[in-house]
Short mmCIF file of C-alpha atoms in Angstrom, two decimals:
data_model
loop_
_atom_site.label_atom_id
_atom_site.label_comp_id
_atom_site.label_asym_id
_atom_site.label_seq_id
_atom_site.Cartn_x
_atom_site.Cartn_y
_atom_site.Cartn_z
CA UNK A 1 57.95 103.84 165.31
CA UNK A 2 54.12 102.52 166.02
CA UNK A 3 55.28 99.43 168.13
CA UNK A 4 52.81 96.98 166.27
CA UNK A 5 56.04 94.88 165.92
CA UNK A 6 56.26 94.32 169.21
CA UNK A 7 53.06 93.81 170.52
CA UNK A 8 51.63 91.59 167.72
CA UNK A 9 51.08 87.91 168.92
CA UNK A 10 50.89 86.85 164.71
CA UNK A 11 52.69 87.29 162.50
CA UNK A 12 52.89 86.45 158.84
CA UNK A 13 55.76 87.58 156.97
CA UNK A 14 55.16 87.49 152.70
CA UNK A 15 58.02 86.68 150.35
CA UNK A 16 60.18 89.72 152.44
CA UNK A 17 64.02 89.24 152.46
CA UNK A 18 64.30 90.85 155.56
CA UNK A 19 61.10 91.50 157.71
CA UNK A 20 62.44 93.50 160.64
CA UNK A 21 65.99 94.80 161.37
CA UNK A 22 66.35 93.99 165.39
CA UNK A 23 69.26 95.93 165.46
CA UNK A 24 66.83 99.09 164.88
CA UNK A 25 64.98 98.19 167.44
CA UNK A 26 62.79 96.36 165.97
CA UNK A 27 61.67 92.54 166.72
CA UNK A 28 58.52 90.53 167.49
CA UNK A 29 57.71 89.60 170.93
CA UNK A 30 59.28 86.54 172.32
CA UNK A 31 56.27 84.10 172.03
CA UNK A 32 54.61 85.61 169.03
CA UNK A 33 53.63 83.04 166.52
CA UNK A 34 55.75 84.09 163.31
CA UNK A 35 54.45 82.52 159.96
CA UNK A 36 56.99 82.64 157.22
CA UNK A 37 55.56 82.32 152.97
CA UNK A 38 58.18 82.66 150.72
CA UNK A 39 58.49 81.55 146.98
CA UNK A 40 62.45 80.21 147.95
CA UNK A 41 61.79 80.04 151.81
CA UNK A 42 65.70 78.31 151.85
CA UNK A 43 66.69 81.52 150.31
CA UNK A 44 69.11 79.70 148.29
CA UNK A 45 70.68 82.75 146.41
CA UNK A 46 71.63 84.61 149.67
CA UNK A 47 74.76 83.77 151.66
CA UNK A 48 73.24 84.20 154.71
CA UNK A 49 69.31 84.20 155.78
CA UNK A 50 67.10 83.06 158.87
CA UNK A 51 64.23 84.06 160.77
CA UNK A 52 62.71 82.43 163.80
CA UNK A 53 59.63 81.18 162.60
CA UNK A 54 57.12 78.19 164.00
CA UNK A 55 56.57 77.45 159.95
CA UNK A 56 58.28 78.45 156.84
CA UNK A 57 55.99 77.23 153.72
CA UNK A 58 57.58 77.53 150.18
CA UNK A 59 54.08 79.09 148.72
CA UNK A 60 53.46 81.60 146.13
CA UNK A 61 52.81 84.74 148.49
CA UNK A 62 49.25 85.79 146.02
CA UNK A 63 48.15 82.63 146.07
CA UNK A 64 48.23 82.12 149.95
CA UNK A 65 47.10 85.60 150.25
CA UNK A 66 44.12 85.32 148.21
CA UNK A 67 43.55 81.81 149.83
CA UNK A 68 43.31 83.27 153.53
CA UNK A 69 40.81 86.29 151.66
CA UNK A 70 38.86 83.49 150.52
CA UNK A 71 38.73 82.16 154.27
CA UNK A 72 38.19 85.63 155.44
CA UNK A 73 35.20 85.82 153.24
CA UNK A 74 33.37 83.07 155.19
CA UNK A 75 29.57 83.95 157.08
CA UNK A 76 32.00 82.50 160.10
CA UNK A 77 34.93 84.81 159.87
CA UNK A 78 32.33 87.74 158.58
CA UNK A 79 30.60 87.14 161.60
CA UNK A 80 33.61 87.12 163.87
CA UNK A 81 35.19 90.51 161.90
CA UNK A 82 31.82 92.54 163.02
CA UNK A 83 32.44 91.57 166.25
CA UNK A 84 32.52 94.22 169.12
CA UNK A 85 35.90 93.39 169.89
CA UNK A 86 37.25 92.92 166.43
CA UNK A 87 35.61 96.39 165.64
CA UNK A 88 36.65 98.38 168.97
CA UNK A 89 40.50 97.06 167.52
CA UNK A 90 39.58 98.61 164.03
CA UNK A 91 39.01 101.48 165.75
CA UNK A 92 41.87 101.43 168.20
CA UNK A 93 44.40 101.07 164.97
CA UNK A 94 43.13 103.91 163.61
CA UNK A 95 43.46 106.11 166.26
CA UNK A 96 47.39 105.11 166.84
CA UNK A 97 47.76 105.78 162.92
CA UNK A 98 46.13 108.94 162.50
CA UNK A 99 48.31 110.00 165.58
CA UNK A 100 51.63 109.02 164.37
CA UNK A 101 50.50 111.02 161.03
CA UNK A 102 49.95 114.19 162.77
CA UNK A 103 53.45 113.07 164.67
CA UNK A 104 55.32 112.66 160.99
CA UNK A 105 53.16 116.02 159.73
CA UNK A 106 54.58 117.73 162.94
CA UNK A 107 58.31 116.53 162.47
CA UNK A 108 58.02 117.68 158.78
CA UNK A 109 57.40 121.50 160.51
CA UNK A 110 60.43 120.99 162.92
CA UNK A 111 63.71 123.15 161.83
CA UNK A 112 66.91 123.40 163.65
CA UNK A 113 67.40 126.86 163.45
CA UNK A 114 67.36 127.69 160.05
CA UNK A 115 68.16 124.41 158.68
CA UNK A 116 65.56 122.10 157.46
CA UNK A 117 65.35 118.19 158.75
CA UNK A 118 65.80 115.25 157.17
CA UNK A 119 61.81 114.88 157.96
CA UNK A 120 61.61 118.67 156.20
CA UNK A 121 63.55 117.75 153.01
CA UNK A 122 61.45 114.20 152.46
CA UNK A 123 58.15 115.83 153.29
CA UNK A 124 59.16 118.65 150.19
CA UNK A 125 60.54 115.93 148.08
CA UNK A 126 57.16 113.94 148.28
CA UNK A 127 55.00 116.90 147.66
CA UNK A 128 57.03 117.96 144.82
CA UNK A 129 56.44 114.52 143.49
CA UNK A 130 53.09 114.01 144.03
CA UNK A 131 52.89 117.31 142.49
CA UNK A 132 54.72 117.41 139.17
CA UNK A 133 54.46 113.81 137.92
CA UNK A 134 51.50 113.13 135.79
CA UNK A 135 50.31 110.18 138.07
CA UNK A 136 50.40 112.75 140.94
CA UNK A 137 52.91 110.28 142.36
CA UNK A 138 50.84 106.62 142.18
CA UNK A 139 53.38 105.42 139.47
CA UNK A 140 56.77 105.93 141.29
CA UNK A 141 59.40 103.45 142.17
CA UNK A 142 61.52 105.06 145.01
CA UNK A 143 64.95 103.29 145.52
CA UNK A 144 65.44 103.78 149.67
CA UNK A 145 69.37 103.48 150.07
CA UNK A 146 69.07 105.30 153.74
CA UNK A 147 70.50 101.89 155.70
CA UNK A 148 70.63 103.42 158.94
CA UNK A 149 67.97 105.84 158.75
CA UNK A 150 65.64 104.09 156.18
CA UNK A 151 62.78 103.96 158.42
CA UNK A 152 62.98 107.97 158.64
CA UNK A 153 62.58 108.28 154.51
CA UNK A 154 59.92 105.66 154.39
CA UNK A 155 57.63 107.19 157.08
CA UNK A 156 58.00 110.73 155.17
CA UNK A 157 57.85 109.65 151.61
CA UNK A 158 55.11 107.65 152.60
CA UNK A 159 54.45 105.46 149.45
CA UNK A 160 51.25 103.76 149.77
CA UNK A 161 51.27 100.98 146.92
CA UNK A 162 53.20 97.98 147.81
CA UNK A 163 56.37 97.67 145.68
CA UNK A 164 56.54 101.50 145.20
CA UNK A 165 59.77 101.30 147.75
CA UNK A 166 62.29 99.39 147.57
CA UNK A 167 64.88 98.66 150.39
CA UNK A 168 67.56 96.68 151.08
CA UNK A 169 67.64 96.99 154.85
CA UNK A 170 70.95 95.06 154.69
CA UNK A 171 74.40 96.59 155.98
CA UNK A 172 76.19 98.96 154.05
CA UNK A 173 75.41 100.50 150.40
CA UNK A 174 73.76 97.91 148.09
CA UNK A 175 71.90 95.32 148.01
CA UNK A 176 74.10 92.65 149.18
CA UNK A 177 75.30 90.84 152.21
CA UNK A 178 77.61 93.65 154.30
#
């Protein structure tokens, strides 16, 4: 767990059913500013939905993404990004991810005993992946059905394209209201 929930004072949350599970422990800070873009923001096909946002826009998430690029893009906000502080944070987030990677790599050495963890098993199952699929991995959907422990798969399968995992982070099996 990296804590970057918790700390953040902004958020913005893109077309994501469920952004955080609190009951995992996880949950913004109590006066972060949480930003909500969502193609059916009233989720209107789901029995129950809500998150405590100061604005929920019904946008297309790639066009509101490539609209704040283009602000990003500014001499202003250029000139703001290569800021000391703005860089010293660039630097700072780095650090607390290359950490929690050697902590995952380290928990993917761990056995009880004999017997191989969870972390063990996903760590073998990824390299066997990346290994014998032509795309070395890149082109693989993985399906995360953990519920409880779903945060434990993705941190050691590790996919790194969006929309290469999929999880329902809902309660029980499936992908439908518990």
């Amino acid at each position: 767990k990296t804590h970057l929930l918790e700390e953040a004072d902004v958020i913005l949350v893109f077309d994501a059913e469920i952004p955080w599970i609190e009951t995992q422990g996880c949950a913004p800070i109590a006066d972060a500013r949480v930003f909500v873009i969502e193609t059916d923001p009233l989720k209107s096909s789901i029995g129950h939905w809500h998150v405590d946002a100061e604005m929920i826009c019904n946008a297309d998430p790639l066009t509101a993404l490539e609209q704040i690029y283009g602000v990003i893009q500014t001499p202003q906000a250029k000139e703001h990004c290569s800021s000391i502080s703005v860089v010293n944070r660039k630097i700072q987030l780095k650090k607390r991810h290359d950490e929690y990677i050697g902590h995952l790599d380290a928990l993917e050495q761990t056995f009880i005993g004999v017997t191989p963890t969870a972390s063990t098993i996903l760590a073998e199952v990824r390299c066997s992946v990346s290994e014998l699929t032509r795309s070395r991995g890149r082109n693989v959907l993985w399906v995360n059905e953990a519920i409880s422990d779903y945060g434990t798969v993705f941190d050691h399968i590790r996919p790194e394209l969006p929309g290469s995992m999929i999880c329902s982070g809902g309660t029980s099996l499936g992908y439908a209201l518990g």
